[in-house]
Coordinates of C-alpha atoms in Angstrom, one line a residue:
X1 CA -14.8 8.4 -13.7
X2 CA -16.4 11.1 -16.5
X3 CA -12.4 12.9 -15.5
X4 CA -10.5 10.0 -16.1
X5 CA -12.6 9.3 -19.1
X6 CA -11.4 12.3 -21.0
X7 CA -8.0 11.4 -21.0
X8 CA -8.8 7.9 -22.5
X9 CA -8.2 10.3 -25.9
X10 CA -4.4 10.7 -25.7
X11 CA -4.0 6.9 -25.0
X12 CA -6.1 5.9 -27.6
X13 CA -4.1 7.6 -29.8
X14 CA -1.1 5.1 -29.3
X15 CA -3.3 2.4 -31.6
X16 CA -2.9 4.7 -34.6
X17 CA 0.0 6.9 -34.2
X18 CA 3.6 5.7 -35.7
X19 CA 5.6 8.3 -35.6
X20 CA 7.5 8.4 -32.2
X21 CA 6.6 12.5 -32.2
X22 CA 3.3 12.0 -31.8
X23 CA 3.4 9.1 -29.3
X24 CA 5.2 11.3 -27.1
X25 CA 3.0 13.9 -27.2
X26 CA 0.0 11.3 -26.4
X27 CA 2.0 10.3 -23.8
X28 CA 3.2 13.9 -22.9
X29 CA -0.7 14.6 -22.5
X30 CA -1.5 11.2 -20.4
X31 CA 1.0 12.6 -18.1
X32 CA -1.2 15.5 -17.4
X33 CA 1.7 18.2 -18.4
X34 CA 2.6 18.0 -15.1
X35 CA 6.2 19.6 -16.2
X36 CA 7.9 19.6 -19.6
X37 CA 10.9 18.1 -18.3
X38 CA 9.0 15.3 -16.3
X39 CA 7.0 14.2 -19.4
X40 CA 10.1 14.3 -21.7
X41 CA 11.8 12.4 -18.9
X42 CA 9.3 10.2 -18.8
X43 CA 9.6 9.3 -22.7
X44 CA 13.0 8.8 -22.1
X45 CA 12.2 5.4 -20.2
X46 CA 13.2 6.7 -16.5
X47 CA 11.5 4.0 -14.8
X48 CA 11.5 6.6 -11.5
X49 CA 9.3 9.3 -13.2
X50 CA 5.4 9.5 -13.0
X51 CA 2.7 6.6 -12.7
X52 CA 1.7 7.4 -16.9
X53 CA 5.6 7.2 -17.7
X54 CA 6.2 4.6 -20.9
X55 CA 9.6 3.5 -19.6
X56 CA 7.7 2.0 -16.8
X57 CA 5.9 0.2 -19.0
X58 CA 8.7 -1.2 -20.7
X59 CA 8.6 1.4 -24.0
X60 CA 10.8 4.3 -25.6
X61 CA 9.8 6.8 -28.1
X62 CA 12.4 5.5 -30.6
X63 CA 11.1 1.6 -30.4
X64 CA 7.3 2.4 -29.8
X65 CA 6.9 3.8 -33.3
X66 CA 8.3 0.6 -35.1
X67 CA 5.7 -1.8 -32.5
X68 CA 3.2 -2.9 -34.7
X69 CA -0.9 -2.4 -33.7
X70 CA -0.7 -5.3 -31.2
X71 CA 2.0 -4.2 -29.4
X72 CA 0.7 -1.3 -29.3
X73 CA -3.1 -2.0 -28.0
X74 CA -1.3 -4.3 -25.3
X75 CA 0.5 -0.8 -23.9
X76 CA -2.5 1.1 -24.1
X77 CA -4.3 -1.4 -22.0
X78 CA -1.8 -1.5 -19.6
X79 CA -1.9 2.2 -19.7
X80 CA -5.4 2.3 -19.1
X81 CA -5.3 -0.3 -16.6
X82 CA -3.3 2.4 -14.6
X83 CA -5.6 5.1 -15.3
X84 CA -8.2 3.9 -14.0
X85 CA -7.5 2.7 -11.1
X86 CA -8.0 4.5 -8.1
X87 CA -5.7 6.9 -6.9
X88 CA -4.3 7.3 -10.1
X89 CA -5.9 10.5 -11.0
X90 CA -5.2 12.1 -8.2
X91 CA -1.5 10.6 -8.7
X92 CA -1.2 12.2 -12.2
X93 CA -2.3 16.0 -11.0
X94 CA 0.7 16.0 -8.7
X95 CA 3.2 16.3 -10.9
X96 CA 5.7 14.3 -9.2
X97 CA 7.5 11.1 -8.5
X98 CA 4.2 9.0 -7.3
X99 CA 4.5 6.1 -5.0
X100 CA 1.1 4.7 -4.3
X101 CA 0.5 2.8 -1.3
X102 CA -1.6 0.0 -3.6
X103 CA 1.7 -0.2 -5.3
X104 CA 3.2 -1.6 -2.5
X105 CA 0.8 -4.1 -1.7
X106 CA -2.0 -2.2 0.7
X107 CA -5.1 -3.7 0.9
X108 CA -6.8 -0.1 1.9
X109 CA -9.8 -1.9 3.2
X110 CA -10.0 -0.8 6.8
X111 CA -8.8 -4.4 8.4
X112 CA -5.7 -6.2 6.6
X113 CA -2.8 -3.8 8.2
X114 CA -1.0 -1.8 5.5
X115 CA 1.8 -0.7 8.0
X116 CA 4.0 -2.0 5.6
X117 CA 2.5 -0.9 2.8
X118 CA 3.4 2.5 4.2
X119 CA 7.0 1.8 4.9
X120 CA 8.0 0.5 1.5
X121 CA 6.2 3.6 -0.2
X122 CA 8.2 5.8 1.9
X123 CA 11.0 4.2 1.9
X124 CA 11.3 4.6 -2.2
X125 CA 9.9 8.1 -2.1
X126 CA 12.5 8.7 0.4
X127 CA 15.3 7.5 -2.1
X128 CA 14.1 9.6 -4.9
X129 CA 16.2 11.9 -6.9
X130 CA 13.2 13.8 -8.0
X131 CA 10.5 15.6 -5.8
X132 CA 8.3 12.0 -4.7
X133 CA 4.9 12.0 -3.6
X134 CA 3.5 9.2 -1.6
X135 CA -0.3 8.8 -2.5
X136 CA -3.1 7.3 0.3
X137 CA -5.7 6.9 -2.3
X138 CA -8.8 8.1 -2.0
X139 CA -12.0 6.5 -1.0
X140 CA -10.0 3.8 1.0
X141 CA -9.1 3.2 4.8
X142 CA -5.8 2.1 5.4
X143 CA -4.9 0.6 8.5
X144 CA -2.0 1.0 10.7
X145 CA 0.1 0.2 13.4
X146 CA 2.9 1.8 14.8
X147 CA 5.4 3.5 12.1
X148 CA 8.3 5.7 11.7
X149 CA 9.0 7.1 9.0
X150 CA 12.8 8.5 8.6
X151 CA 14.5 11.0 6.9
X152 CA 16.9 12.8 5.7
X153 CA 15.8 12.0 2.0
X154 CA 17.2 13.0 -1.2
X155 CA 14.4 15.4 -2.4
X156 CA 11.4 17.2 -1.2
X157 CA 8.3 14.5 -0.1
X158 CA 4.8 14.8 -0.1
X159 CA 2.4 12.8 1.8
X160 CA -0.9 13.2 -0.1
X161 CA -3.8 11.8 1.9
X162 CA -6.8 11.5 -0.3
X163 CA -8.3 8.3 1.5
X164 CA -7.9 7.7 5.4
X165 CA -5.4 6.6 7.5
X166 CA -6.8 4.7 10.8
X167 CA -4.9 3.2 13.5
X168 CA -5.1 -0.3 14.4
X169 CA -8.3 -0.9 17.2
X170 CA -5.7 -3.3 18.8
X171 CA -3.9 -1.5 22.1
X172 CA -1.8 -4.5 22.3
X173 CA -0.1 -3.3 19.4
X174 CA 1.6 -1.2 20.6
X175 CA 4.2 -2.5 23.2
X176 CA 5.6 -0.3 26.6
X177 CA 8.3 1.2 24.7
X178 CA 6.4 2.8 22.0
X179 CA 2.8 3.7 23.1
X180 CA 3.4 7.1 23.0
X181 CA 3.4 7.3 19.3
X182 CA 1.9 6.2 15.9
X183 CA 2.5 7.4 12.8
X184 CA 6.1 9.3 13.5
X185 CA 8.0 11.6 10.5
X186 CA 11.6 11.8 12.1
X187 CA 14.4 14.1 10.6
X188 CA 12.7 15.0 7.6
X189 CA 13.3 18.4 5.4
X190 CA 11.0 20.1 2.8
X191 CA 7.8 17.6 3.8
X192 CA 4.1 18.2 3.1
X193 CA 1.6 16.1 4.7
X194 CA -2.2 17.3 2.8
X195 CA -4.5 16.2 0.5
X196 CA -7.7 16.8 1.9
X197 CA -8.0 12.7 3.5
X198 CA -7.9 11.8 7.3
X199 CA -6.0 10.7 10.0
X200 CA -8.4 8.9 12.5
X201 CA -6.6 7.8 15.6
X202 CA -9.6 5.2 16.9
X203 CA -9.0 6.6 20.0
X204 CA -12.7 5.0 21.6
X205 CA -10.7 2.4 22.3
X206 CA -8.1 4.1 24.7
X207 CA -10.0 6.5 26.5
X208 CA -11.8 4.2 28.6
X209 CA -8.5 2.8 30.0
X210 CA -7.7 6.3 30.7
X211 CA -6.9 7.0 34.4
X212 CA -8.9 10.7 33.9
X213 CA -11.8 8.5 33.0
X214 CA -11.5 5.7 35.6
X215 CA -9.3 6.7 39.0
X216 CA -9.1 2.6 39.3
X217 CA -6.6 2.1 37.0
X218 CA -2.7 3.4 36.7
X219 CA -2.3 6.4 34.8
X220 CA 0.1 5.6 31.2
X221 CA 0.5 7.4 28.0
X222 CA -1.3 6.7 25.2
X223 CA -0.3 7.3 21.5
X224 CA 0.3 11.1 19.5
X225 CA -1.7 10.4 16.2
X226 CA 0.8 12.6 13.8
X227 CA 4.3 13.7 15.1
X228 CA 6.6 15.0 13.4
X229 CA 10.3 15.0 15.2
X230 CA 13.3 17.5 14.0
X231 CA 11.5 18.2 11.1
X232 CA 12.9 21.5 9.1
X233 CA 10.1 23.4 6.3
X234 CA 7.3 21.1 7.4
X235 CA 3.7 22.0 5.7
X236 CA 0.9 20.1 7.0
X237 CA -2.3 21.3 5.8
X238 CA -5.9 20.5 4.4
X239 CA -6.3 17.4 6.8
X240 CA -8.9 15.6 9.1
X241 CA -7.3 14.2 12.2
X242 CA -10.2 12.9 14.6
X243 CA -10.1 10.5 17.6
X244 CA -6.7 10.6 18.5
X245 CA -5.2 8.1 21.2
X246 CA -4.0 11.4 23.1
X247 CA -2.8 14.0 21.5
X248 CA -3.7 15.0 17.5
X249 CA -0.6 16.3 16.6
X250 CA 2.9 17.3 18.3
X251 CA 5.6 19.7 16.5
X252 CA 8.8 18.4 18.2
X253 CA 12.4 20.4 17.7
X254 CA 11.6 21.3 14.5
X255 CA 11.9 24.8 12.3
X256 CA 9.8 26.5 9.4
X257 CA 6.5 25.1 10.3
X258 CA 3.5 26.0 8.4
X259 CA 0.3 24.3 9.4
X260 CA -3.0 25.5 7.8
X261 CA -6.7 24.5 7.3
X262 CA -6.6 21.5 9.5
X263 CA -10.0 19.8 11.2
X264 CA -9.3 18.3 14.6
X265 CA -11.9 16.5 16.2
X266 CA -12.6 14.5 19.3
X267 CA -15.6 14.5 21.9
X268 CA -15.3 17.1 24.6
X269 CA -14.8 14.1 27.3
X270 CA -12.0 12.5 25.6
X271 CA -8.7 12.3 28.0
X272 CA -5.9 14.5 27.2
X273 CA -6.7 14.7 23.5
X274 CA -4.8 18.0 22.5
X275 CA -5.1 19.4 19.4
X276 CA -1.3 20.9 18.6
X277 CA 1.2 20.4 20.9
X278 CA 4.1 22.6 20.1
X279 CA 7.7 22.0 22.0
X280 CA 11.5 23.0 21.2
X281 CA 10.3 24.9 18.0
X282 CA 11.3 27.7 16.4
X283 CA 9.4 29.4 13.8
X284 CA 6.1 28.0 13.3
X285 CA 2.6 29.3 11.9
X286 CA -0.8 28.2 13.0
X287 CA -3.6 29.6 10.7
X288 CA -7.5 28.8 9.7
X289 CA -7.7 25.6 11.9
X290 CA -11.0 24.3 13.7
X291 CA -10.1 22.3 16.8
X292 CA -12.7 20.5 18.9
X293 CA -11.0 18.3 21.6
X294 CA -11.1 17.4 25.4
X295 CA -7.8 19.0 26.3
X296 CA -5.8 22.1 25.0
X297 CA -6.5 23.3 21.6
X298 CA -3.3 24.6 21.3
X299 CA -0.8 23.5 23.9
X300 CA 3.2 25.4 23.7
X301 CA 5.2 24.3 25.8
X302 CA 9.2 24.9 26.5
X303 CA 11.6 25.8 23.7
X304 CA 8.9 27.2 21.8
X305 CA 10.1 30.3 20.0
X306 CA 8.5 32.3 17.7
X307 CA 4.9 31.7 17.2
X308 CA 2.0 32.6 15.7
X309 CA -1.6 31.2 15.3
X310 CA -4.0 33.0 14.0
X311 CA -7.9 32.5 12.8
X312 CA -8.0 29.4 14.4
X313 CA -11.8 28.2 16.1
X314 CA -11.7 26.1 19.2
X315 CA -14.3 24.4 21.5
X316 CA -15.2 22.1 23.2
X317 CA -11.6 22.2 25.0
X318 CA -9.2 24.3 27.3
X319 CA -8.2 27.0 25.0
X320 CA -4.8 27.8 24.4
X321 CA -2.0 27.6 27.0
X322 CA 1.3 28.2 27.4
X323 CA 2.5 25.3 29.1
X324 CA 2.9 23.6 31.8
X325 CA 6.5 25.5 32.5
X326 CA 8.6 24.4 34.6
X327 CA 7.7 21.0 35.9
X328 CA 10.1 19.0 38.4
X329 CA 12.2 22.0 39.0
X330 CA 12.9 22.2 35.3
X331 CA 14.2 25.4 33.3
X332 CA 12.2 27.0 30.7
X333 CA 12.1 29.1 27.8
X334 CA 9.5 30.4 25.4
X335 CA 9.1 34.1 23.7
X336 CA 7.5 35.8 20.6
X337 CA 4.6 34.1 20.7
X338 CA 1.5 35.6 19.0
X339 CA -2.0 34.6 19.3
X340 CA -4.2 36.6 16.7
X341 CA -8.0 36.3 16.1
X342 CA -9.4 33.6 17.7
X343 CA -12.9 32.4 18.6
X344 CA -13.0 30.1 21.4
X345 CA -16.8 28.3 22.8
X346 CA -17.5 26.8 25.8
X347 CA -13.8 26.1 26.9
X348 CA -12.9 25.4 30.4
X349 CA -9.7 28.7 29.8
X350 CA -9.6 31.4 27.4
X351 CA -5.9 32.5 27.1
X352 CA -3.8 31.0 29.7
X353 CA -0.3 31.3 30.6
X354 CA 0.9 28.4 33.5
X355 CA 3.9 27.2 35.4
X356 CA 5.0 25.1 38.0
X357 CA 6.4 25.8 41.2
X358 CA 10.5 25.2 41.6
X359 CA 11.2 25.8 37.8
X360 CA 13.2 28.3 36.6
X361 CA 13.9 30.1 33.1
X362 CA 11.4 32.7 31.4
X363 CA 7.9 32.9 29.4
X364 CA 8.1 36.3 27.5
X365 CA 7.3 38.9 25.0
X366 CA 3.6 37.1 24.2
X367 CA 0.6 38.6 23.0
X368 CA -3.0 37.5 23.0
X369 CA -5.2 39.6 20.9
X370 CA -8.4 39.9 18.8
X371 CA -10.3 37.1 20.7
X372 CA -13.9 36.3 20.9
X373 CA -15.2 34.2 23.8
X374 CA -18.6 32.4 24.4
X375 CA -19.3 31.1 27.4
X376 CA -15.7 30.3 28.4
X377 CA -14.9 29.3 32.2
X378 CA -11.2 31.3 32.4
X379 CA -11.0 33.9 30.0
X380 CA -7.7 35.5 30.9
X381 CA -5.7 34.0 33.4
X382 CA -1.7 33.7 34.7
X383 CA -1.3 30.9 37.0
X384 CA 2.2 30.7 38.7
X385 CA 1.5 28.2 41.1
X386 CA -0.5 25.7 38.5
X387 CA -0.1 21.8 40.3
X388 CA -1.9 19.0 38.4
X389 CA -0.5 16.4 40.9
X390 CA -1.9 14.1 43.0
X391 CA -0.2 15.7 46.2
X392 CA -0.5 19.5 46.8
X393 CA 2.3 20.9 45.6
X394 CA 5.0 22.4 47.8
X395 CA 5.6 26.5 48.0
X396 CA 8.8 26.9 46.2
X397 CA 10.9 30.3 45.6
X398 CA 11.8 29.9 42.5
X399 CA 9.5 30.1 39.2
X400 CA 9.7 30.3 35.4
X401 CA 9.8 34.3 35.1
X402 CA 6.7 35.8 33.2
X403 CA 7.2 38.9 31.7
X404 CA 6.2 41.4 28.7
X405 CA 2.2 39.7 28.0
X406 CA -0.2 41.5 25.9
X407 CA -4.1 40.9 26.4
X408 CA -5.8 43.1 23.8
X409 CA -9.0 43.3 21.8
X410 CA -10.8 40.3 24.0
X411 CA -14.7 40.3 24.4
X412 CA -17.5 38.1 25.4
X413 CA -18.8 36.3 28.2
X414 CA -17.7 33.6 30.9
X415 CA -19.4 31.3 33.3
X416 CA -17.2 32.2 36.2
X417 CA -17.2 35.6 38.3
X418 CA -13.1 35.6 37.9
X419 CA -13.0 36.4 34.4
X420 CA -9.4 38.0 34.4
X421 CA -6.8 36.1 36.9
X422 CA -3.3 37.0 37.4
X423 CA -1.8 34.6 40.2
X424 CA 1.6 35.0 40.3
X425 CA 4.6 33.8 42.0
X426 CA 5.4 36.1 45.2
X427 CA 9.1 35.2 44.8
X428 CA 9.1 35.6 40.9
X429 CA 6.3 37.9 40.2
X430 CA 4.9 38.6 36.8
X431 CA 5.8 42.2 35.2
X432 CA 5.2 44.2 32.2
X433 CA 1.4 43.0 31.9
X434 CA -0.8 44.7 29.5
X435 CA -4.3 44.6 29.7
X436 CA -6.3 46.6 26.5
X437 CA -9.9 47.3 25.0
X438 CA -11.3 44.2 27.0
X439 CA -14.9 43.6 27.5
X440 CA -16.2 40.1 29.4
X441 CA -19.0 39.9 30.8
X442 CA -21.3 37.1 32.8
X443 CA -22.9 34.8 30.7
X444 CA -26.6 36.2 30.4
X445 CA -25.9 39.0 32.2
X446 CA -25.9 36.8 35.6
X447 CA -24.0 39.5 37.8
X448 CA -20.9 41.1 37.0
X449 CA -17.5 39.8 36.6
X450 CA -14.9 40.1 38.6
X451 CA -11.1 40.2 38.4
X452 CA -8.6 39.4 41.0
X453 CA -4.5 39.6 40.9
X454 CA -2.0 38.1 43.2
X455 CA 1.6 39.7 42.8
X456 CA 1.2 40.9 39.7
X457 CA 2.8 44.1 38.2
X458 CA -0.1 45.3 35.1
X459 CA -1.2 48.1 33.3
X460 CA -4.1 48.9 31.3
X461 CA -5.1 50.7 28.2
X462 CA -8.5 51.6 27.0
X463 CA -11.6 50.4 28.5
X464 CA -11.0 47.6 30.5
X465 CA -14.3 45.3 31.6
X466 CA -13.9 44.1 34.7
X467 CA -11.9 46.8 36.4
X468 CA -8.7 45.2 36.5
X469 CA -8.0 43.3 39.9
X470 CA -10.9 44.5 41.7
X471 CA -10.1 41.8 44.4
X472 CA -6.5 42.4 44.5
X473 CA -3.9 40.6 46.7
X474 CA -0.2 41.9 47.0
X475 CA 2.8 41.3 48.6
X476 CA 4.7 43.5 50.8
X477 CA 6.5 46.3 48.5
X478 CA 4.8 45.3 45.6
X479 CA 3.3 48.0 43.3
X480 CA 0.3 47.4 40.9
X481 CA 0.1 50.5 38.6
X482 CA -2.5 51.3 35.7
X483 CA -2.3 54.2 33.3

């Protein structure tokens, strides 16, 4: 309030001022300076520029300085009126196009359902000429059902979440067709989604109905909290996403992906709650992120095409995978991925690379470097005959090719004696392995680890703790070699 305060000044000055000059200039200063053309725009009466513009309150420069005091203390009013209401601050620092969810008729109080409310915003930020911001106020929960929220628009958006977006508690709002998602940007270009706010998925109520939690019931999907579908120079950054449905957030066929400095949370029991599923991408950085979840922190999966995540914290969880690859017999493909400093605690894998039986295609050129592990169950591991199904899966001869993986610069300790595992395919067997400078050892010095290999064609460099595949299993004419 003390912020908002100070810039009473500037509006005041409207009561006293005649000459059109200086009204402008109070109003350039209400504005906040976000730009000199914005605020001049503004004067000019555009009734699409910022939330302190005077054309949207019904006044030019030119007929502002004839209005006589009355007139003039009714537009300060209003202007004030919009100053102080919440949201607006924030609104004014953004130097934008600002369409405000409250605007648009949202309740924000955690119970009437501002879906709506959502679309309409977006829907006339969407239409703007001018860079458009659409504002979740702060201090406020919003509550939503399923939404979409299409593109292509006419300028850069921004989705600034100061308040909290929380999906409905209802299940049954969400019908057969569209359970898999929730809030849903589609064919979007130049978006940001920050603002320091959060996304709470209320997942509590799914994950009980979960057939990971009880066997009883049929297994079905359950909602991604953010997804963000063929989406080209996407920034998502400085957000709280907690409780999701399923998964957090999912990167789907999109390009030019930077997300930074986001806070994912769920309970270490919670059913298949990734934190960033990554698919069909190209071109995407990961970077400063803490993800605590019940299923991968960081899950990239086919079409996924250079990568890189770096400084990113996870646990509770299961680390970060490539894949599954190669499911139903399907083909494959993800290279120059890059998995740089990260500290991983009490995860159930490490760095872990895994593909289906009967699928075809290739996982290559990926590195996995400067890690940290405390207490993780599968530090390093390759698994070429991975089979989450009900039924054993059948030996196939076929198998998404792994080749050209760097481990380097790992340390710490595991839980398990099998701290480095490379089972491959004996059809398709893994090459070009690297393993460098890597020290794991038993958690509280409990015996010493161990590391086995099946099929697997690795070198090492440096000091290498275990001694690689020290329980090694090979097929006929297969040579394991270390320099």
């Amino acid at each position: 309030m003390a912020s908002r305060l100070v810039l009473v000044a500037p509006v005041l000055a409207l009561l006293v001022v005649s000459s059109s000059g200086a009204l402008e200039a109070a109003a350039g200063a209400a504005n906040g300076s976000a730009s000199a053309n914005g605020a001049a725009a503004g004067v000019r009466g555009s009734s699409s520029q910022g939330v302190f513009s005077l054309g949207r309150y019904g006044a030019g420069g030119d007929v502002l300085a004839a209005l006589p005091v009355a007139s003039r203390l009714v537009l300060a009013a209003r202007l004030l009126a919009r100053l102080l209401v919440p949201g607006a601050l924030e609104a004014m620092s953004l130097g934008a196009s600002v369409f405000s969810l409250d605007r648009y008729g949202a309740r924000g109080d955690g119970r009437h359902d501002d879906t709506h409310a959502l679309a309409k915003a977006w829907k006339a930020a969407c239409a703007s000429p001018r860079p458009a911001v659409v504002l979740v106020p702060g201090g406020r929960r919003y509550l939503l059902k399923v939404v979409t929220l299409h593109g292509p628009c006419r300028s850069s958006v921004a989705v600034a979440v100061k308040g909290t977006l929380v999906a409905s508690p209802n299940r049954a709002d969400w019908s057969d067709r569209e359970r898999r998602h929730w809030v849903v940007f589609r064919g979007v270009s130049k978006l940001t989604v920050h603002g320091g706010g959060a996304v709470d998925g209320n997942g509590g109520r799914w994950w009980p109905h979960s057939c990971k939690i009880n066997r009883a019931l049929p297994c079905k999907e359950a909602p991604t909290a953010l997804s963000f579908h063929f989406c080209k120079n996407l920034r998502v950054e400085d957000l709280k996403i907690v409780n999701s449905q399923q998964i957090h957030m999912s990167v789907e066929d999109c390009a030019n992906v930077q997300l930074a400095r986001l806070s994912i949370t769920a309970p270490g029991n919670s059913p298949n709650t990734d934190g960033i599923h990554i698919t069909r991408s190209r071109d995407v950085k990961v970077t400063s992120c803490r993800i605590k979840t019940g299923d991968d922190c960081v899950s990239i999966e086919d079409g996924t095409h250079n990568l890189h995540v770096s400084k990113v914290v996870c646990g509770p969880g299961h680390g970060i995978s490539i894949g599954s690859l190669g499911d139903d017999n399907s083909r494959a493909q993800v290279s120059g991925i890059t998995i740089d400093t990260v500290q991983l605690y009490g995860t159930t894998n490490g760095a872990r690379i895994k593909t289906y039986q009967g699928g075809s295609g290739y996982a290559k050129d990926i590195t996995f470097q400067n890690m940290i592990m405390y207490s993780v169950k599968n530090p390093i591991i390759i698994d070429q005959n991975y089979c989450d199904k009900a039924r054993p899966c059948k030996e196939q001869r076929s198998a998404v090719e792994v080749s050209n993986v760097v481990f380097r610069n790992i340390r710490g300790t595991t839980i398990t004696k099998d701290a480095i595992n490379l089972k491959c395919s004996k059809h398709v067997p893994c090459h070009g392995i690297t393993l460098q400078s890597i020290d794991l050892k038993m958690q509280s010095g409990k015996g010493s680890a161990e590391s086995t290999c099946q099929n697997a064609k690795w070198r090492k460099f440096g000091t290498v703790r275990p001694q690689p595949c020290t329980a090694t299993k090979t097929t006929e004419g297969l040579e394991l070699s270390s320099i």
